[in-house]
Short mmCIF file of C-alpha atoms in Angstrom, two decimals:
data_model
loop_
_atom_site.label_atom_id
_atom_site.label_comp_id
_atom_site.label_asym_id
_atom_site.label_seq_id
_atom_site.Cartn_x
_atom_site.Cartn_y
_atom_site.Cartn_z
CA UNK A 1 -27.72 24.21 -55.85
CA UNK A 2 -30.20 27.22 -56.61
CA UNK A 3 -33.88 26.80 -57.39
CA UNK A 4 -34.44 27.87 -61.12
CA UNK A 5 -37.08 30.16 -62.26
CA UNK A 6 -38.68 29.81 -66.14
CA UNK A 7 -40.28 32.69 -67.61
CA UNK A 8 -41.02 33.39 -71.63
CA UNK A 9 -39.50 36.09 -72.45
CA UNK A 10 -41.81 37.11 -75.22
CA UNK A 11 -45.60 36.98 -75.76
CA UNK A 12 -45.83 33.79 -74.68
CA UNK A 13 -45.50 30.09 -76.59
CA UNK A 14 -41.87 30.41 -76.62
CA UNK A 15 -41.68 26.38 -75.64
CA UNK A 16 -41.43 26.81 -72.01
CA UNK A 17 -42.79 23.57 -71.63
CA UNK A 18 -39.89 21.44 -73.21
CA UNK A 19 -37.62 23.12 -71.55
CA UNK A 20 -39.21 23.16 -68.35
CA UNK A 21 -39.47 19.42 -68.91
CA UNK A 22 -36.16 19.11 -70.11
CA UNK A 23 -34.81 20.84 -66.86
CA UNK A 24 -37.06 18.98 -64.63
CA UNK A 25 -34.86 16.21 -64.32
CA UNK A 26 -32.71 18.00 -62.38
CA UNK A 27 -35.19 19.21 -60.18
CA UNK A 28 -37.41 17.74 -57.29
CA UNK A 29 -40.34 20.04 -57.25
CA UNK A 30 -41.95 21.97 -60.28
CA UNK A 31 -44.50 24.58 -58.99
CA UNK A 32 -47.01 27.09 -61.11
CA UNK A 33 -46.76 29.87 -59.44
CA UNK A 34 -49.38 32.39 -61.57
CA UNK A 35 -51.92 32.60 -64.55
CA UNK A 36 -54.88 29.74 -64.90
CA UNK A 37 -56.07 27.11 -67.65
CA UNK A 38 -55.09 29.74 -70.45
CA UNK A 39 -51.61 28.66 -70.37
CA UNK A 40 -50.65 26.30 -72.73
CA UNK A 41 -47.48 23.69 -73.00
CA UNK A 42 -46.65 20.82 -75.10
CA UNK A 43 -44.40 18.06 -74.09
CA UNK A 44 -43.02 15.49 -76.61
CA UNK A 45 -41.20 12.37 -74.55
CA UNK A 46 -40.01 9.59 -76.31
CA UNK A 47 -42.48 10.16 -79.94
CA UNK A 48 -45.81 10.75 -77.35
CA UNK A 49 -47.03 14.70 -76.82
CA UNK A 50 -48.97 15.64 -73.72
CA UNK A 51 -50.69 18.75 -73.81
CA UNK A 52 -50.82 20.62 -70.48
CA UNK A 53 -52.73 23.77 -69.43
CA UNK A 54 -52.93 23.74 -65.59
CA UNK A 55 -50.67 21.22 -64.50
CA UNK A 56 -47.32 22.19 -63.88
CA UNK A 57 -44.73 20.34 -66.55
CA UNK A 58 -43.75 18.31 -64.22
CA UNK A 59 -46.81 16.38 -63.57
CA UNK A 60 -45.33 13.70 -66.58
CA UNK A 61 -42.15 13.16 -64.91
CA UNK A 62 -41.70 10.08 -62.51
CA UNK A 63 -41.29 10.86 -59.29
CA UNK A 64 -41.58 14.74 -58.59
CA UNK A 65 -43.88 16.62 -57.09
CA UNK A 66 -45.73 19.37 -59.21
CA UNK A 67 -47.55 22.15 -57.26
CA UNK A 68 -50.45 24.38 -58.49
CA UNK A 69 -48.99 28.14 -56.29
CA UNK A 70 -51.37 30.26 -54.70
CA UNK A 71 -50.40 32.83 -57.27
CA UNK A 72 -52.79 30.54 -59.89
CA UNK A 73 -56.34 30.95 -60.26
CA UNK A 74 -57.81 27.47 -60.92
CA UNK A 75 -61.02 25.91 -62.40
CA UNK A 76 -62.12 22.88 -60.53
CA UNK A 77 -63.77 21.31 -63.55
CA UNK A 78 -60.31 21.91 -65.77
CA UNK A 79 -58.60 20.86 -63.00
CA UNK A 80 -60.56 17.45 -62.80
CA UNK A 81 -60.70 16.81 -66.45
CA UNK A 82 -56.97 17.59 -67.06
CA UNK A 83 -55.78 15.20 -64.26
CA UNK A 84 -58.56 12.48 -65.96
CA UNK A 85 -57.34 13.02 -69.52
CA UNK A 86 -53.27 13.24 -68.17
CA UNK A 87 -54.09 9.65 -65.74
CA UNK A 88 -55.70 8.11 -69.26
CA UNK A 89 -52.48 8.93 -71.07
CA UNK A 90 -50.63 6.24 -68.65
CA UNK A 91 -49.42 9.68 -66.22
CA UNK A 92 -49.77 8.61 -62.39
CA UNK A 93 -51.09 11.53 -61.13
CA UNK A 94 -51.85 11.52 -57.13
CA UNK A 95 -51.89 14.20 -54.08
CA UNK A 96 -48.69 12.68 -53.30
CA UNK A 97 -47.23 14.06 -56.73
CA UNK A 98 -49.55 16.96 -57.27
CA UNK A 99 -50.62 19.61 -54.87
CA UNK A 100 -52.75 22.77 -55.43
CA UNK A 101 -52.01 25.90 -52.71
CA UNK A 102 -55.59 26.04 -50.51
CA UNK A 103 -55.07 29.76 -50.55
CA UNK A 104 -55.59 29.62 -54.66
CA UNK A 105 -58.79 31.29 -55.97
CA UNK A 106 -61.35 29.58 -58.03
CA UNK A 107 -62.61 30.42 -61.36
CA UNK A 108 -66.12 29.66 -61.53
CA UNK A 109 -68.89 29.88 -64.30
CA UNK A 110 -69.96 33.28 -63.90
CA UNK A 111 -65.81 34.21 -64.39
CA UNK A 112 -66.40 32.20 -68.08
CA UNK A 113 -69.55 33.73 -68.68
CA UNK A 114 -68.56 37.33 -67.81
CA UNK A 115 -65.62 36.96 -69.64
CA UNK A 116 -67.19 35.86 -73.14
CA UNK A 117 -69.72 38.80 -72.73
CA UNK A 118 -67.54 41.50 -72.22
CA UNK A 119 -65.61 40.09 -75.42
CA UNK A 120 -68.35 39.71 -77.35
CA UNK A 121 -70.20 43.17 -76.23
CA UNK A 122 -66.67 44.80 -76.87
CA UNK A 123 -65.69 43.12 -80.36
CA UNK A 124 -63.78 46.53 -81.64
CA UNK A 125 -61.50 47.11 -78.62
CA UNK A 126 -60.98 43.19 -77.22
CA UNK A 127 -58.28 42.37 -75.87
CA UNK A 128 -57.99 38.96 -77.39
CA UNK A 129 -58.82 37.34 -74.21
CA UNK A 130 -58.79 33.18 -74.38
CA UNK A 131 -62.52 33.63 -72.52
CA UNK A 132 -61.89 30.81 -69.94
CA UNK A 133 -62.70 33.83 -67.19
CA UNK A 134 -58.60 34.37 -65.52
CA UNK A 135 -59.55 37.90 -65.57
CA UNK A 136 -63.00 37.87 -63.55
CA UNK A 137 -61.19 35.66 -61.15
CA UNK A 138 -58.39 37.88 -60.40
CA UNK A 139 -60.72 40.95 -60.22
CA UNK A 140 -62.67 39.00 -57.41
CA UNK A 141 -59.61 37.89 -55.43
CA UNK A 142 -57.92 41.75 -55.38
CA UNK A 143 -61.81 43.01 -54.78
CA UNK A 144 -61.57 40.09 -51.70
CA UNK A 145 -65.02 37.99 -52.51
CA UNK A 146 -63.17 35.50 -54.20
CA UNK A 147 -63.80 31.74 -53.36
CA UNK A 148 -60.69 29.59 -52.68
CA UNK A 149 -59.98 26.37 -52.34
CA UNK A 150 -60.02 25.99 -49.04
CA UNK A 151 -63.37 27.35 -49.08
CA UNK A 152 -64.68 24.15 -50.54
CA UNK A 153 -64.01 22.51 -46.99
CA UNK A 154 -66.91 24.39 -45.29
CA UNK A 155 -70.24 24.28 -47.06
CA UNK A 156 -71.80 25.63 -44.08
CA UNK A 157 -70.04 28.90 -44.55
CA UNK A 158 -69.82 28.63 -48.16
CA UNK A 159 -73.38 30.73 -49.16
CA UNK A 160 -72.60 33.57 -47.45
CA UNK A 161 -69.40 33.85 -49.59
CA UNK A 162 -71.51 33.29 -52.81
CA UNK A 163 -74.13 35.66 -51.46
CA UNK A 164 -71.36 38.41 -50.79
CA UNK A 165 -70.21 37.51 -54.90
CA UNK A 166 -73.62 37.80 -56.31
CA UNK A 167 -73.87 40.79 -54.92
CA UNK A 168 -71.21 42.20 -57.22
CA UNK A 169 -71.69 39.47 -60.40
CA UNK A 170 -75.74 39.91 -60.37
CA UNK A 171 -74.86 43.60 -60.53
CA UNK A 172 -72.78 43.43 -63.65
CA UNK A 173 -74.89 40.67 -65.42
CA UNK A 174 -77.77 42.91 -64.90
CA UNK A 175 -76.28 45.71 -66.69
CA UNK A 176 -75.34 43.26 -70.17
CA UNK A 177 -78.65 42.40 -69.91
CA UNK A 178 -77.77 38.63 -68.53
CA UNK A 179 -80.09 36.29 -66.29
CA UNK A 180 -78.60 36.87 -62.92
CA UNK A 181 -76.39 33.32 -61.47
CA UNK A 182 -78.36 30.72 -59.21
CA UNK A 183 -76.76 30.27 -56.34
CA UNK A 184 -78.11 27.18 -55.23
CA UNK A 185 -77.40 25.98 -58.54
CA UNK A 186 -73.91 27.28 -57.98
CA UNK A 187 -73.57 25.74 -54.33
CA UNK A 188 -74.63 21.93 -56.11
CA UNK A 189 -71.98 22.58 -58.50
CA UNK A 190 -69.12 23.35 -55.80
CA UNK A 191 -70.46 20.10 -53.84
CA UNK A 192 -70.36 18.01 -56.53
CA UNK A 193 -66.50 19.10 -57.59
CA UNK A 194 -65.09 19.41 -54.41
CA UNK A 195 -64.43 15.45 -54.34
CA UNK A 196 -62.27 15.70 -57.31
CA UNK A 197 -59.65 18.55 -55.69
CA UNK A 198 -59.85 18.73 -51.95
CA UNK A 199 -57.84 15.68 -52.20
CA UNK A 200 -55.03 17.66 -53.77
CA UNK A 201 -55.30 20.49 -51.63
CA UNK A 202 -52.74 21.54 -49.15
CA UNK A 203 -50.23 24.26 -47.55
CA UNK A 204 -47.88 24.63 -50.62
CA UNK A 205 -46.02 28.10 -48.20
CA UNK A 206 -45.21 25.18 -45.99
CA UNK A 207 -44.59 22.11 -48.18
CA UNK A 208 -41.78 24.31 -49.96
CA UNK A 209 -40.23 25.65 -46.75
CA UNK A 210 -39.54 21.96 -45.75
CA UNK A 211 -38.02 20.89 -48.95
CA UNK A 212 -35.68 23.70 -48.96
CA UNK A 213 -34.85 22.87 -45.62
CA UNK A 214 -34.19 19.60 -46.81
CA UNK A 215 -31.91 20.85 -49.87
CA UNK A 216 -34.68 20.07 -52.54
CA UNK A 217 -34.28 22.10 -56.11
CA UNK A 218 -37.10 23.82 -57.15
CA UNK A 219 -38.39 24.75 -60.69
CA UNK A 220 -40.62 27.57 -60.76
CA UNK A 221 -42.61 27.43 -64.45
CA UNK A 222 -44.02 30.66 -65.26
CA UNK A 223 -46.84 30.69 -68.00
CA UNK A 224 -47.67 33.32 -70.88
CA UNK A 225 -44.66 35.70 -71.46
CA UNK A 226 -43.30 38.70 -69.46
CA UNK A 227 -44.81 41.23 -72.27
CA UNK A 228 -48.41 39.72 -70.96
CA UNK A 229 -47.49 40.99 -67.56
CA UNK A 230 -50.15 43.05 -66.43
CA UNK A 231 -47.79 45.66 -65.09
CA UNK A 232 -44.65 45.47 -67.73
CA UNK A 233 -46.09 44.16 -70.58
CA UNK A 234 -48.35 46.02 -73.64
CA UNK A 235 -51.01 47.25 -71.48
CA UNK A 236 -54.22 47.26 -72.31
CA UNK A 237 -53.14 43.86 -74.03
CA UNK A 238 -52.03 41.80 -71.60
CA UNK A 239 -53.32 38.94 -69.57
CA UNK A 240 -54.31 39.41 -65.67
CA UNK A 241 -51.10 38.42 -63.92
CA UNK A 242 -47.67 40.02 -63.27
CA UNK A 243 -45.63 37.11 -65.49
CA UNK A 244 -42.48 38.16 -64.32
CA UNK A 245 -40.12 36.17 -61.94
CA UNK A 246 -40.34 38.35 -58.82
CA UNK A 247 -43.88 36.53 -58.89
CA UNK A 248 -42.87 32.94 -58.44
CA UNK A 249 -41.84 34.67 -54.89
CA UNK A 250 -45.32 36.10 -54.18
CA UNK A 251 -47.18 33.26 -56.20
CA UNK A 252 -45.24 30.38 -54.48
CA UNK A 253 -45.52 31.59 -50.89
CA UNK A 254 -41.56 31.66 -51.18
CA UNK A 255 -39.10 34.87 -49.67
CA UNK A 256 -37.22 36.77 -52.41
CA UNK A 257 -33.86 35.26 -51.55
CA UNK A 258 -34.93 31.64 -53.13
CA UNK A 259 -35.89 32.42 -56.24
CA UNK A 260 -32.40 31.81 -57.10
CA UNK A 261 -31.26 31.42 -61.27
CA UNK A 262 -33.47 33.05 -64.39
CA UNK A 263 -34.67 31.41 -67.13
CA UNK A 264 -35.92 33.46 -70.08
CA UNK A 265 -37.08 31.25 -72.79
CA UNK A 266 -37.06 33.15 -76.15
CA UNK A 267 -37.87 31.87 -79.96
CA UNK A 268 -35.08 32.35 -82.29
CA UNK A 269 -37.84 34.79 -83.91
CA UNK A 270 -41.26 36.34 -82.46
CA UNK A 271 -44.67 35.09 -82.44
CA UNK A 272 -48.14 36.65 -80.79
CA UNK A 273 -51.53 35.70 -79.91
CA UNK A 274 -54.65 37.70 -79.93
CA UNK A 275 -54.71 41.83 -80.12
CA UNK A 276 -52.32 43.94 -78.98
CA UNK A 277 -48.68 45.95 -80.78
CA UNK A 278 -46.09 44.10 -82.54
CA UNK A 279 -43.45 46.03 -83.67
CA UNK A 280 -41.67 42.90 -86.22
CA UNK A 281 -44.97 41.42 -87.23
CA UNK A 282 -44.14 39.91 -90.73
CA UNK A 283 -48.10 39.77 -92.55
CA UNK A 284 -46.35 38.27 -95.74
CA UNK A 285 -44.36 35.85 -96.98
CA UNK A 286 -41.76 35.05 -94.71
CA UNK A 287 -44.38 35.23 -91.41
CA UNK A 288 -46.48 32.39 -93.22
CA UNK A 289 -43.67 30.65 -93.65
CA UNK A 290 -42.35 31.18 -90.56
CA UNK A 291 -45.64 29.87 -88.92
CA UNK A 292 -46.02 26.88 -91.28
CA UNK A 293 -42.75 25.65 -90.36
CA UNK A 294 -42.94 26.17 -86.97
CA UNK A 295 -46.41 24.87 -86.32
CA UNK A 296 -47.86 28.10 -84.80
CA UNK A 297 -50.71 27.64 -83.27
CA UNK A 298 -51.95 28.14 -79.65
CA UNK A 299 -51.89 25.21 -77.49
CA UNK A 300 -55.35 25.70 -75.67
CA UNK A 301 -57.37 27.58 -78.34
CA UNK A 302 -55.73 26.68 -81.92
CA UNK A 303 -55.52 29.86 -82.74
CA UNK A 304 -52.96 30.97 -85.31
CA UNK A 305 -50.38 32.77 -83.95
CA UNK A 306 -49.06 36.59 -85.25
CA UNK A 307 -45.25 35.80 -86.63
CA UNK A 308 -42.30 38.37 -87.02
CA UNK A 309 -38.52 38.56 -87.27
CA UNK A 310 -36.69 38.46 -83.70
CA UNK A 311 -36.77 41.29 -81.78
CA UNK A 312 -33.99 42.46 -79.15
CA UNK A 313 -35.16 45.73 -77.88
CA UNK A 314 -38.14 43.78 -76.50
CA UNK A 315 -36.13 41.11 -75.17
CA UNK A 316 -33.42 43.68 -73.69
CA UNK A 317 -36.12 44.70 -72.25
CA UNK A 318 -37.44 41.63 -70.46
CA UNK A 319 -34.03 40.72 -69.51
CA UNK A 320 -34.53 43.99 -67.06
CA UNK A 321 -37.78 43.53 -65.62
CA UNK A 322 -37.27 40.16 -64.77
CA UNK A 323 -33.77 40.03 -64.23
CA UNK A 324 -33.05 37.14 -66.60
CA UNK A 325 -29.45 35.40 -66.07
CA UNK A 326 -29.46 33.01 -69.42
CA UNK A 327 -31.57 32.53 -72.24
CA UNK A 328 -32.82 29.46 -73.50
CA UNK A 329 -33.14 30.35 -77.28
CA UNK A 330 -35.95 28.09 -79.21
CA UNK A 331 -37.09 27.04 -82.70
CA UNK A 332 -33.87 27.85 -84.26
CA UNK A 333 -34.60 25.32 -86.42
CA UNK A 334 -37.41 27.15 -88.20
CA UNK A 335 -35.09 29.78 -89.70
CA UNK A 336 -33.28 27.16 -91.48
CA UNK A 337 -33.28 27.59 -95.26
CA UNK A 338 -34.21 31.40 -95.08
CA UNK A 339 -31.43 33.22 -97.33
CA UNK A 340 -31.91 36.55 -95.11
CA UNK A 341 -32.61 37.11 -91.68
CA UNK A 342 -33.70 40.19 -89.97
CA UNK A 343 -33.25 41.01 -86.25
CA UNK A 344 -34.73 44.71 -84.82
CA UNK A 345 -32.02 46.45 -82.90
CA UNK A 346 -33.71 49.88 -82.19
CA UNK A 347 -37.55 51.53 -83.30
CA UNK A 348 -38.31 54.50 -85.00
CA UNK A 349 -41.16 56.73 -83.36
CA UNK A 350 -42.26 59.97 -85.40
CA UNK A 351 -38.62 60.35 -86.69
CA UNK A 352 -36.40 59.55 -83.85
CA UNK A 353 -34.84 56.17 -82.84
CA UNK A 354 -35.83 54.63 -79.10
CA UNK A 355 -34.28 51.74 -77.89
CA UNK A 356 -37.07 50.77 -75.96
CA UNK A 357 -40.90 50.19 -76.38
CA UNK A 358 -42.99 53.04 -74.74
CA UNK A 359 -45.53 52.77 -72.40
CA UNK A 360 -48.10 54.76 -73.79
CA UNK A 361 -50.52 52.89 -76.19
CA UNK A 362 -50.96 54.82 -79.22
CA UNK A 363 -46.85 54.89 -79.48
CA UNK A 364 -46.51 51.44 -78.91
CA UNK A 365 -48.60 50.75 -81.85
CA UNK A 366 -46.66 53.70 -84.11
CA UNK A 367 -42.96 52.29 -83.33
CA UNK A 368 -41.67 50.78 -86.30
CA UNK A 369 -38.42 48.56 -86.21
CA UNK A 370 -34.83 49.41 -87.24
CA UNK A 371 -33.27 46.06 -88.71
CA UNK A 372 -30.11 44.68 -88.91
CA UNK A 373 -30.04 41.64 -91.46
CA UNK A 374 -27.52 38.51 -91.53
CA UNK A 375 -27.37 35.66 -94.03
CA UNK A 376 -29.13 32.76 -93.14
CA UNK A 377 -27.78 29.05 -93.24
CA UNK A 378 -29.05 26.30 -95.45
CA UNK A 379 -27.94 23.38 -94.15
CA UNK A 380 -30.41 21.78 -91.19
CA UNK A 381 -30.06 22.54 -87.31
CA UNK A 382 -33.20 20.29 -86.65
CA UNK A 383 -32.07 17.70 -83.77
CA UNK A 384 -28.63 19.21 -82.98
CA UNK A 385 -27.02 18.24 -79.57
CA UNK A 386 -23.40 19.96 -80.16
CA UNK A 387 -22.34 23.52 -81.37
CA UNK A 388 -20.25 21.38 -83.41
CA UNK A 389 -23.40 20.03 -85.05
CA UNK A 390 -24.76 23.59 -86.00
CA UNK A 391 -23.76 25.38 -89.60
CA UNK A 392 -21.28 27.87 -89.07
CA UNK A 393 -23.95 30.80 -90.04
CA UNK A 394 -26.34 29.80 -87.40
CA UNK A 395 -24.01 30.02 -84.63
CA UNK A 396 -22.87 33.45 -85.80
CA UNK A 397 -26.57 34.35 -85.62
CA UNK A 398 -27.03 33.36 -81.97
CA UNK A 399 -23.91 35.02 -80.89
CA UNK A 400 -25.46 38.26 -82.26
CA UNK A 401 -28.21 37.72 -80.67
CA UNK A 402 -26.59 37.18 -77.01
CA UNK A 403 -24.72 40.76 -77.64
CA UNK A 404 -27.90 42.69 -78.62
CA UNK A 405 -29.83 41.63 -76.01
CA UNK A 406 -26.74 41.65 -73.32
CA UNK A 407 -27.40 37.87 -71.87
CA UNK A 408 -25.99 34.55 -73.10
CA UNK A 409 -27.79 31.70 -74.02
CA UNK A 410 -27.59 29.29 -71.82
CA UNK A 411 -29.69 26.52 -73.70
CA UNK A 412 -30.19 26.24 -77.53
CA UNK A 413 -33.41 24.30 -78.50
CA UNK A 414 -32.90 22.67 -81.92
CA UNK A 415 -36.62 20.56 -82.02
CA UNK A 416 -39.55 19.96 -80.22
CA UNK A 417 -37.54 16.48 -78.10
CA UNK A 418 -36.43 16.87 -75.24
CA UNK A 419 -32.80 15.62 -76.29
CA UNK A 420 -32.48 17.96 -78.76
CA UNK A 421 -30.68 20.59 -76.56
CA UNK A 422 -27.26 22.18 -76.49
CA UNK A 423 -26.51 23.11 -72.97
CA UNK A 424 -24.57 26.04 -72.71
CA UNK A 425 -24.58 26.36 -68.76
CA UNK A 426 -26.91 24.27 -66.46
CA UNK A 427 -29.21 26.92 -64.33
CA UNK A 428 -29.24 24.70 -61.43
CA UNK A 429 -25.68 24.77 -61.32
CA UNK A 430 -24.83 28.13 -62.20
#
């Protein structure tokens, strides 16, 4: 049985989490493996929805063991209110079904602060940023002062760490004209939390190496969507992380060879948060209605999401750099009713057609999509279980889709349950 990696193969809020949820069951382990507290997933099991952020997806199934990688930055105070407000929803939530690498960096106050300044200072060119400082932290663990969690198990060592970071942070905060940090204020604050997550802490490189020995499936959840990746995606407008599945390697403390069968989740159309290109951005009618209907709105931060028609160049493209093997198409329940539906095979770029998106900024934001449109179904996909179940029209539409973008789907997400799934082909099966 392979492990199963689950990446969005969009801009992120594709409903990774119900289908990381959904596939779960299958699976014994179900590890973060990059990104922080700006990811955002909703679960809906039997009529009750848990929001989740940090945790892995798994954290609300019964008996498996969810692991925050040492690819994720983590906030100890998110940490500690998430697993309070998740244990008050009736979730058991211990260190003997959660575990968080000790080799993970922490985000800290100054990373929040610093973040919302550089926002603020730079309102015309942000980057749409959801200011909970995941950048700062991953500029401190690639410029090596970072604190990790393991570092929270020697206070005697611990201020010459945060002396060697305010060196850098009381620097910059200088410069925007900030107070510089306290860092006896800052020590207190590490003392105080430390209760709440050394408990979880542990050797995630090592507690995955035994259960593979021991023939254990894996389900590596990916957050925010492979055009965030800070590599592959629309650079400058991306978050701090590579997001695609060669990471759950590196982020996981896992060799190459296991990362075994790829997920990409995609929505039956496109949606965006925050700045950045967006080639099939719809700013009228039908992208209201598209985000009315499908409830588009960010997990963590509320905000309204960007919506568009689908778009297969950029999901051809995904398919590459993270060497997707089956799609799990979602929301195709929102097109329902539409009499018209548009899907962008190729761009146009100062007169000539691409079938790619460019890496250069200013062209990203010129390239303007080539459609091919189908008719649309009326009758209702909402809760299907069977192809059988689906309108004739809307199964024509996502076998189009599977020969633009050259993958099949392997699941087909008909409403925010967990049930309501067609399975295609099983990933941990092949």
């Amino acid at each position: 049985m392979p492990n199963v990696v689950v990446v969005g193969a969009q801009w992120g809020d594709e409903g990774k989490g119900k289908i990381v949820d959904w596939l779960s069951e299958r699976a014994d382990i179900v590890v973060r493996f990059q990104g922080g507290h700006n990811a955002g997933h909703t679960l809906v099991i039997d009529g009750v929805t848990y929001k989740l952020s940090l945790l892995p997806s798994g954290v609300v199934r019964p008996g498996k063991l969810s692991v925050i990688g040492n690819g994720v930055v983590v906030d100890p105070w998110a940490f500690a209110d998430e697993v309070a407000r998740i244990q008050s929803a009736g979730v058991t939530v211990t260190p003997d079904t959660l575990m968080v690498a000790e080799n993970a960096v922490l985000i800290l106050p100054l990373h929040r602060e610093l973040d919302v300044q550089r926002e603020s200072a730079n309102s015309a060119q942000a980057l749409g940023t959801t200011k909970r400082g995941i950048g700062p932290a991953y500029e401190d663990k690639v410029g090596r002062r970072a604190l990790r969690v393991v570092d929270l198990r020697d206070f005697a060592a611990l201020p010459a760490k945060i002396d060697r970071l305010l060196a850098h942070h009381n620097a910059l905060r200088r410069g925007m004209g900030a107070d510089p940090v306290d860092s006896d204020a800052l020590l207190a604050g590490l003392k105080e939390i430390a209760p709440k997550v050394l408990p979880f802490a542990g050797s995630s490189w090592r507690q995955l190496g035994e259960s593979m020995k021991a023939g254990k499936r894996i389900l590596f959840e990916g957050a925010q969507g492979l055009l965030l990746d800070i590599d592959h995606g629309t650079y400058p407008f991306v978050t701090s992380s590579n997001t695609v599945a060669g990471q759950a390697a590196a982020g996981a403390g896992i060799g190459p060879r296991d990362v075994g069968y790829v997920l990409g989740i995609a929505k039956a159309y496109t949606t965006r948060v925050g700045e950045g290109p967006f080639p099939t951005e719809d700013k009228g009618e039908v992208g209201e209605r598209l985000g009315s209907v499908g409830r588009e709105f960010g997990t963590v931060t509320g905000r309204k999401r960007r919506c568009g028609w689908f778009d297969a160049v950029l999901v051809r493209q995904t398919i590459q750099t993270s060497g997707i093997d089956g799609i799990a198409l979602t929301k195709l329940d929102v097109l329902d009713g539409l009499d018209k539906i548009k899907i962008a095979v190729r761009y146009k770029l100062d007169g000539r057609e691409i079938d790619h998106l460019p890496a250069m900024q200013n062209e990203q934001a010129r390239v303007e999509p080539i459609y091919e449109e189908m008719d649309g179904w009326q009758d209702s996909t909402a809760g299907a279980r069977t192809w059988n179940d689906l309108p004739a029209q809307a199964v024509k539409y996502v076998r189009h889709v599977e020969e633009l973008i050259g993958a099949p789907v392997s699941l087909l997400s008909t409403s925010p349950e967990r049930d309501d799934t067609i399975l295609v082909n099983d990933p941990f099966t092949g």
